[in-house]
Each structure stands twice: as C-alpha cells, then as structure tokens.
C-alpha cells in the first residue's frame, strides 16, 4: 500500500478512531481516481454508490439553497449516498487537478471484503458526520454567505426591477458556465442587507419573470435548474436565486435596439461577469470546461 495513501486516510478526521490495521484494510478496498480541473465527480441527478476522500487537489460541492463547500486533502464527502437510495443531493466538481480515494458501497459494505467490526465502526463514523448536517444552523447560511461578499459564486442586486432582472440572467448564465452560484436580491454592492420594498405578489411576479427570462434567453431546460427562496434577515426581506453548474455551454440570447439577436457567452471571474467575444476563446473555454461532462 502506498504510504501517502495511508497517511491521507490516517489524517481523515472521520477515521480517527480506526486502528492502523483497520486503515490498511480499508485502503485495500479503495481505488484511486484522477479528475482534471472542471471534471464533475457527480451531479445532483445521479444515484450515489460511493464515498470519497481527497488525496490531493481541491473540489467544490454545490448544494441547492446552501453555501458551497470546498474540499481539500484528507476531507471526506459523498457519504450520504451510502445510506440513501435516491439520487445525490448536490453536484461536486474539481477546481484543479485532483486525485480521490474512492470507496464503492459494494466493496465496503455489501461484500465480505472487510471485517464486520470495521464495517460497524465505519458506519458509525459516517453516521456521526451526517448528524452534524442535521444540527447545523441552516438559518445562518444566507447571512454567512453575504458577509463574505461577492465572489465567483455570489452576486448582490439591490432591486428586482427590469434593469436588474436582465443583469441577473447574465449572471446566472456566467454562474452556470463555472461552478454555479447564488444571486441575492435586496443586498447592495457593499454587502449591506437593505431588503426589498415589495409585496408577496411582487415577489411572485418577479419569480415568474425570472423563469420566463431564463427560458427565453438561456433555454427552457436551464429554467428548471433554478431554486428560489424568500428569506428574512435582520427584519429585511431578501430574495435568493440558486443555480447549479451546467453540464453543457450556456449562451445568453441578447437582442439589440434594432431587434438583432446574438448569442453571448459569459463566464464568471471573481465578482464580475466577463463576456467572451472571440470564437477561438469560447471554443477553448468550452473544451477545457465541458470535455468531461456526462462521463
């Protein structure tokens, strides 16, 4: 067994109560898988049959309506799939070349490849990790994200008027072409929560207009990927829009004042939406970003 792999497993906090001999037994049923930057490990639509520990690299897990989470060496993820027979609850993608230690459910729990005592200890460790999700303060998520400021996955908009709506659709397309992201309406550029001076009817109309605009400007499929939430933070009402990363390139259909239509390709860089104009640059980005999609 590779000593580096043993050390990675030994440093994983979920496995802290396993003996060295048990770590070695566990390593014996694992496999190493490489992921290039942009490669999707799993998506929210897929059924899960494995859990993972990062050997090296960096990945981002995107969960609808929750704060994205990054994973680096020694961190474990995907464990809910071991106990859940439905599809994955989020999408995770490598943001740099990464290598994962992969444990298939069939080899760890279903076959007689590791001792029953080790299976019980591992089940307990994974269950304890899942319990931490249940007791987390979910109501603090949005405020915590806002406090961190705008980024390649977060955008603030003060209003829900037509001008901001068009900018929101551009931002959503840029998010989809990278790692997904969240738009908060009712927050100014500095991250101050100012709230929306809007009725429930106004919010409902805005939600419909966003959905229709995404259908019109990006495509009907991408409208089905959006999640909406109305939240109250510090007595201010905000509107939250989440989108996961897309599996295929997303083009924004723009119409100029003369009625001429063109497809625009946006990507997210830092807190800005960047319009890529050169066809050669678009092709290169798409090749690098989407070449692993669907594998």
Short mmCIF file of C-alpha atoms in Angstrom, two decimals:
data_model
loop_
_atom_site.label_atom_id
_atom_site.label_comp_id
_atom_site.label_asym_id
_atom_site.label_seq_id
_atom_site.Cartn_x
_atom_site.Cartn_y
_atom_site.Cartn_z
CA UNK A 1 0.00 0.00 0.00
CA UNK A 2 1.23 3.48 -0.89
CA UNK A 3 2.37 5.25 2.30
CA UNK A 4 0.97 8.56 1.02
CA UNK A 5 -2.49 6.99 0.74
CA UNK A 6 -2.21 5.54 4.24
CA UNK A 7 -1.23 8.96 5.59
CA UNK A 8 -4.20 10.64 3.83
CA UNK A 9 -6.62 8.12 5.34
CA UNK A 10 -4.92 8.38 8.71
CA UNK A 11 -5.34 12.17 8.67
CA UNK A 12 -9.06 11.99 7.76
CA UNK A 13 -10.89 13.11 10.90
CA UNK A 14 -13.83 10.75 10.29
CA UNK A 15 -11.43 7.79 10.53
CA UNK A 16 -9.63 8.95 13.67
CA UNK A 17 -11.00 6.08 15.78
CA UNK A 18 -9.78 3.35 13.41
CA UNK A 19 -6.63 1.38 14.20
CA UNK A 20 -3.73 1.45 11.75
CA UNK A 21 -4.50 -2.15 10.78
CA UNK A 22 -8.11 -1.15 10.04
CA UNK A 23 -6.96 1.79 7.94
CA UNK A 24 -4.86 -0.63 5.90
CA UNK A 25 -7.83 -2.96 5.47
CA UNK A 26 -9.95 -0.06 4.32
CA UNK A 27 -7.26 1.06 1.89
CA UNK A 28 -7.31 -2.44 0.43
CA UNK A 29 -10.82 -1.96 -0.97
CA UNK A 30 -10.27 1.59 -2.21
CA UNK A 31 -9.34 2.79 -5.66
CA UNK A 32 -7.61 5.97 -6.84
CA UNK A 33 -9.30 8.12 -9.49
CA UNK A 34 -7.88 11.24 -11.16
CA UNK A 35 -10.04 14.25 -12.01
CA UNK A 36 -8.91 17.11 -14.20
CA UNK A 37 -9.91 20.69 -13.41
CA UNK A 38 -13.55 21.11 -14.43
CA UNK A 39 -14.30 17.39 -14.20
CA UNK A 40 -17.58 16.64 -12.43
CA UNK A 41 -17.26 13.90 -9.81
CA UNK A 42 -21.02 13.52 -9.51
CA UNK A 43 -24.14 15.58 -10.13
CA UNK A 44 -27.42 16.08 -8.35
CA UNK A 45 -29.23 13.82 -10.83
CA UNK A 46 -27.05 10.75 -10.27
CA UNK A 47 -27.60 7.86 -7.93
CA UNK A 48 -24.76 7.53 -5.44
CA UNK A 49 -22.88 4.29 -4.81
CA UNK A 50 -19.56 5.61 -3.49
CA UNK A 51 -17.99 7.97 -0.99
CA UNK A 52 -14.68 9.78 -1.38
CA UNK A 53 -11.64 11.12 0.45
CA UNK A 54 -9.47 13.76 -1.22
CA UNK A 55 -5.91 12.52 -1.75
CA UNK A 56 -4.87 15.84 -3.24
CA UNK A 57 -6.42 18.78 -5.10
CA UNK A 58 -9.47 20.95 -4.47
CA UNK A 59 -13.15 20.42 -5.21
CA UNK A 60 -16.36 22.39 -4.68
CA UNK A 61 -19.67 20.88 -3.58
CA UNK A 62 -22.73 22.86 -4.63
CA UNK A 63 -25.93 22.20 -2.69
CA UNK A 64 -29.15 23.99 -3.64
CA UNK A 65 -30.02 26.85 -1.25
CA UNK A 66 -26.94 26.20 0.86
CA UNK A 67 -23.42 27.59 1.00
CA UNK A 68 -21.00 25.92 -1.46
CA UNK A 69 -18.29 23.97 0.30
CA UNK A 70 -14.72 23.26 -0.77
CA UNK A 71 -12.85 20.03 -0.10
CA UNK A 72 -9.08 19.52 0.10
CA UNK A 73 -6.68 16.76 1.15
CA UNK A 74 -7.98 14.36 3.79
CA UNK A 75 -11.60 15.52 3.65
CA UNK A 76 -14.43 13.04 3.13
CA UNK A 77 -17.61 13.59 1.11
CA UNK A 78 -20.41 11.68 -0.61
CA UNK A 79 -21.19 9.55 2.45
CA UNK A 80 -24.94 10.21 2.38
CA UNK A 81 -25.14 8.05 -0.74
CA UNK A 82 -24.14 5.01 1.29
CA UNK A 83 -27.39 5.21 3.25
CA UNK A 84 -29.61 6.97 0.72
CA UNK A 85 -31.06 5.02 -2.23
CA UNK A 86 -32.17 8.12 -4.11
CA UNK A 87 -30.03 10.49 -6.20
CA UNK A 88 -27.19 12.71 -4.97
CA UNK A 89 -28.14 15.85 -3.04
CA UNK A 90 -25.58 18.09 -4.75
CA UNK A 91 -23.02 18.49 -7.51
CA UNK A 92 -19.26 18.38 -6.95
CA UNK A 93 -16.54 19.39 -9.37
CA UNK A 94 -12.75 19.55 -9.27
CA UNK A 95 -11.46 23.12 -9.49
CA UNK A 96 -7.88 21.93 -10.00
CA UNK A 97 -6.28 18.59 -10.92
CA UNK A 98 -7.27 16.23 -8.12
CA UNK A 99 -6.94 12.62 -7.05
CA UNK A 100 -9.64 10.96 -4.96
CA UNK A 101 -9.62 7.80 -2.86
CA UNK A 102 -12.90 6.17 -3.83
CA UNK A 103 -14.84 3.64 -1.75
CA UNK A 104 -17.62 1.77 -3.53
CA UNK A 105 -20.52 0.73 -1.33
CA UNK A 106 -20.49 -2.80 -2.76
CA UNK A 107 -16.89 -3.38 -1.71
CA UNK A 108 -17.08 -1.69 1.68
CA UNK A 109 -20.44 -2.88 2.99
CA UNK A 110 -22.05 -5.44 0.69
CA UNK A 111 -19.24 -7.91 0.11
CA UNK A 112 -17.20 -9.78 2.72
CA UNK A 113 -14.01 -7.89 1.96
CA UNK A 114 -13.54 -6.18 5.32
CA UNK A 115 -14.38 -7.45 8.84
CA UNK A 116 -17.84 -6.83 10.28
CA UNK A 117 -16.36 -4.89 13.20
CA UNK A 118 -14.71 -2.47 10.78
CA UNK A 119 -17.97 -2.09 8.88
CA UNK A 120 -19.74 -1.16 12.10
CA UNK A 121 -17.07 1.36 13.09
CA UNK A 122 -17.13 2.93 9.63
CA UNK A 123 -20.95 3.08 9.61
CA UNK A 124 -20.87 4.84 12.98
CA UNK A 125 -18.28 7.35 11.77
CA UNK A 126 -20.24 8.20 8.62
CA UNK A 127 -23.49 8.45 10.57
CA UNK A 128 -21.94 10.91 13.00
CA UNK A 129 -20.82 13.07 10.10
CA UNK A 130 -24.34 13.08 8.66
CA UNK A 131 -25.80 14.06 12.04
CA UNK A 132 -23.69 17.23 12.00
CA UNK A 133 -25.64 18.36 8.93
CA UNK A 134 -28.93 17.93 10.76
CA UNK A 135 -27.94 20.07 13.72
CA UNK A 136 -26.29 22.84 11.69
CA UNK A 137 -27.83 26.31 11.90
CA UNK A 138 -29.29 26.46 8.40
CA UNK A 139 -30.90 29.87 9.00
CA UNK A 140 -27.46 31.44 9.21
CA UNK A 141 -26.35 30.21 5.78
CA UNK A 142 -27.51 33.16 3.68
CA UNK A 143 -26.17 35.78 6.06
CA UNK A 144 -22.86 33.96 6.32
CA UNK A 145 -22.55 33.89 2.53
CA UNK A 146 -23.49 37.57 2.24
CA UNK A 147 -20.95 38.52 4.91
CA UNK A 148 -18.19 37.05 2.75
CA UNK A 149 -19.03 39.41 -0.10
CA UNK A 150 -19.43 38.95 -3.85
CA UNK A 151 -17.31 36.26 -5.48
CA UNK A 152 -17.24 33.90 -8.45
CA UNK A 153 -20.29 32.21 -6.90
CA UNK A 154 -22.14 35.11 -5.25
CA UNK A 155 -23.79 38.25 -6.69
CA UNK A 156 -25.74 41.06 -4.97
CA UNK A 157 -28.62 43.06 -6.50
CA UNK A 158 -30.40 45.92 -4.75
CA UNK A 159 -33.67 45.65 -6.60
CA UNK A 160 -35.91 43.35 -8.60
CA UNK A 161 -36.74 45.89 -11.31
CA UNK A 162 -36.40 45.15 -15.03
CA UNK A 163 -32.87 46.56 -15.28
CA UNK A 164 -31.62 44.26 -12.55
CA UNK A 165 -33.57 41.31 -13.96
CA UNK A 166 -31.61 41.40 -17.21
CA UNK A 167 -28.32 41.62 -15.29
CA UNK A 168 -29.42 38.70 -13.10
CA UNK A 169 -29.97 36.47 -16.15
CA UNK A 170 -26.49 37.32 -17.43
CA UNK A 171 -25.06 36.47 -14.02
CA UNK A 172 -26.92 33.16 -13.87
CA UNK A 173 -25.52 32.20 -17.27
CA UNK A 174 -22.00 33.07 -16.05
CA UNK A 175 -22.54 31.02 -12.89
CA UNK A 176 -23.78 28.06 -14.92
CA UNK A 177 -20.66 28.20 -17.08
CA UNK A 178 -18.43 27.90 -13.99
CA UNK A 179 -19.37 26.36 -10.62
CA UNK A 180 -22.96 27.52 -10.17
CA UNK A 181 -23.83 30.27 -7.72
CA UNK A 182 -26.29 32.42 -5.81
CA UNK A 183 -27.89 35.81 -6.52
CA UNK A 184 -29.20 37.77 -3.52
CA UNK A 185 -31.76 40.49 -4.28
CA UNK A 186 -32.14 43.13 -1.58
CA UNK A 187 -28.40 43.44 -0.90
CA UNK A 188 -26.28 46.37 -2.14
CA UNK A 189 -22.87 46.12 -3.78
CA UNK A 190 -21.12 46.54 -0.45
CA UNK A 191 -22.95 43.58 1.07
CA UNK A 192 -25.36 45.65 3.15
CA UNK A 193 -28.74 43.96 3.54
CA UNK A 194 -31.24 46.68 2.59
CA UNK A 195 -34.21 44.43 1.87
CA UNK A 196 -36.84 44.62 -0.83
CA UNK A 197 -39.74 47.05 -0.72
CA UNK A 198 -42.03 44.50 -2.33
CA UNK A 199 -45.21 42.59 -1.60
CA UNK A 200 -45.59 38.83 -1.87
CA UNK A 201 -47.38 39.43 -5.15
CA UNK A 202 -44.41 41.45 -6.41
CA UNK A 203 -42.05 38.62 -5.49
CA UNK A 204 -44.25 36.03 -7.21
CA UNK A 205 -44.35 38.15 -10.36
CA UNK A 206 -40.57 38.61 -10.22
CA UNK A 207 -40.04 34.86 -9.85
CA UNK A 208 -42.22 34.22 -12.90
CA UNK A 209 -40.41 36.91 -14.88
CA UNK A 210 -37.01 35.42 -13.99
CA UNK A 211 -38.18 31.94 -15.01
CA UNK A 212 -39.59 33.26 -18.29
CA UNK A 213 -36.45 35.30 -18.98
CA UNK A 214 -34.21 32.27 -18.39
CA UNK A 215 -36.40 30.21 -20.72
CA UNK A 216 -36.22 32.93 -23.36
CA UNK A 217 -32.59 34.00 -23.01
CA UNK A 218 -30.85 30.79 -21.91
CA UNK A 219 -33.19 27.90 -22.73
CA UNK A 220 -36.13 26.09 -21.16
CA UNK A 221 -34.02 23.36 -19.58
CA UNK A 222 -31.95 25.82 -17.57
CA UNK A 223 -35.09 27.36 -16.06
CA UNK A 224 -35.82 24.01 -14.40
CA UNK A 225 -32.46 24.12 -12.60
CA UNK A 226 -33.20 27.27 -10.59
CA UNK A 227 -34.15 27.35 -6.90
CA UNK A 228 -35.91 30.34 -5.31
CA UNK A 229 -36.25 31.38 -1.68
CA UNK A 230 -37.69 34.34 0.22
CA UNK A 231 -35.80 34.92 3.45
CA UNK A 232 -35.90 37.44 6.27
CA UNK A 233 -32.56 38.62 7.66
CA UNK A 234 -32.37 41.33 10.32
CA UNK A 235 -36.02 42.24 9.61
CA UNK A 236 -35.24 42.75 5.92
CA UNK A 237 -36.78 40.61 3.19
CA UNK A 238 -34.38 39.27 0.58
CA UNK A 239 -34.92 37.07 -2.45
CA UNK A 240 -32.43 34.30 -3.19
CA UNK A 241 -31.82 32.53 -6.52
CA UNK A 242 -29.57 29.46 -6.72
CA UNK A 243 -28.30 27.66 -9.79
CA UNK A 244 -26.05 24.60 -10.09
CA UNK A 245 -23.25 24.42 -12.68
CA UNK A 246 -24.39 23.41 -16.15
CA UNK A 247 -23.29 20.26 -17.94
CA UNK A 248 -23.24 21.99 -21.32
CA UNK A 249 -22.34 25.51 -22.51
CA UNK A 250 -24.88 28.22 -21.70
CA UNK A 251 -25.31 31.08 -24.16
CA UNK A 252 -27.21 34.28 -23.39
CA UNK A 253 -29.51 35.37 -26.23
CA UNK A 254 -29.18 39.13 -26.47
CA UNK A 255 -31.34 41.44 -28.61
CA UNK A 256 -30.05 44.90 -29.52
CA UNK A 257 -32.12 48.05 -30.02
CA UNK A 258 -32.64 47.19 -33.71
CA UNK A 259 -34.06 43.82 -32.84
CA UNK A 260 -30.99 41.88 -33.96
CA UNK A 261 -30.35 38.74 -31.91
CA UNK A 262 -26.95 37.36 -30.97
CA UNK A 263 -25.71 34.69 -28.60
CA UNK A 264 -23.31 35.92 -25.93
CA UNK A 265 -21.06 33.70 -23.82
CA UNK A 266 -20.46 34.85 -20.23
CA UNK A 267 -18.06 33.42 -17.68
CA UNK A 268 -17.55 34.39 -14.05
CA UNK A 269 -14.20 35.82 -12.97
CA UNK A 270 -14.05 36.99 -9.37
CA UNK A 271 -17.15 39.11 -8.82
CA UNK A 272 -17.55 40.10 -12.47
CA UNK A 273 -19.32 38.64 -15.49
CA UNK A 274 -16.90 38.53 -18.42
CA UNK A 275 -18.19 38.45 -21.98
CA UNK A 276 -16.00 36.31 -24.23
CA UNK A 277 -16.15 37.69 -27.77
CA UNK A 278 -13.58 35.71 -29.74
CA UNK A 279 -14.87 32.41 -31.09
CA UNK A 280 -11.48 30.78 -30.58
CA UNK A 281 -11.52 31.74 -26.88
CA UNK A 282 -15.07 30.44 -26.45
CA UNK A 283 -14.15 27.13 -28.09
CA UNK A 284 -11.05 26.76 -25.91
CA UNK A 285 -13.02 27.51 -22.72
CA UNK A 286 -15.78 25.05 -23.67
CA UNK A 287 -13.25 22.33 -24.46
CA UNK A 288 -11.49 22.80 -21.11
CA UNK A 289 -14.65 23.25 -19.04
CA UNK A 290 -17.06 20.72 -20.54
CA UNK A 291 -14.94 17.99 -22.07
CA UNK A 292 -15.66 15.63 -19.16
CA UNK A 293 -19.36 16.43 -18.83
CA UNK A 294 -21.59 13.38 -18.96
CA UNK A 295 -18.77 10.86 -18.45
#
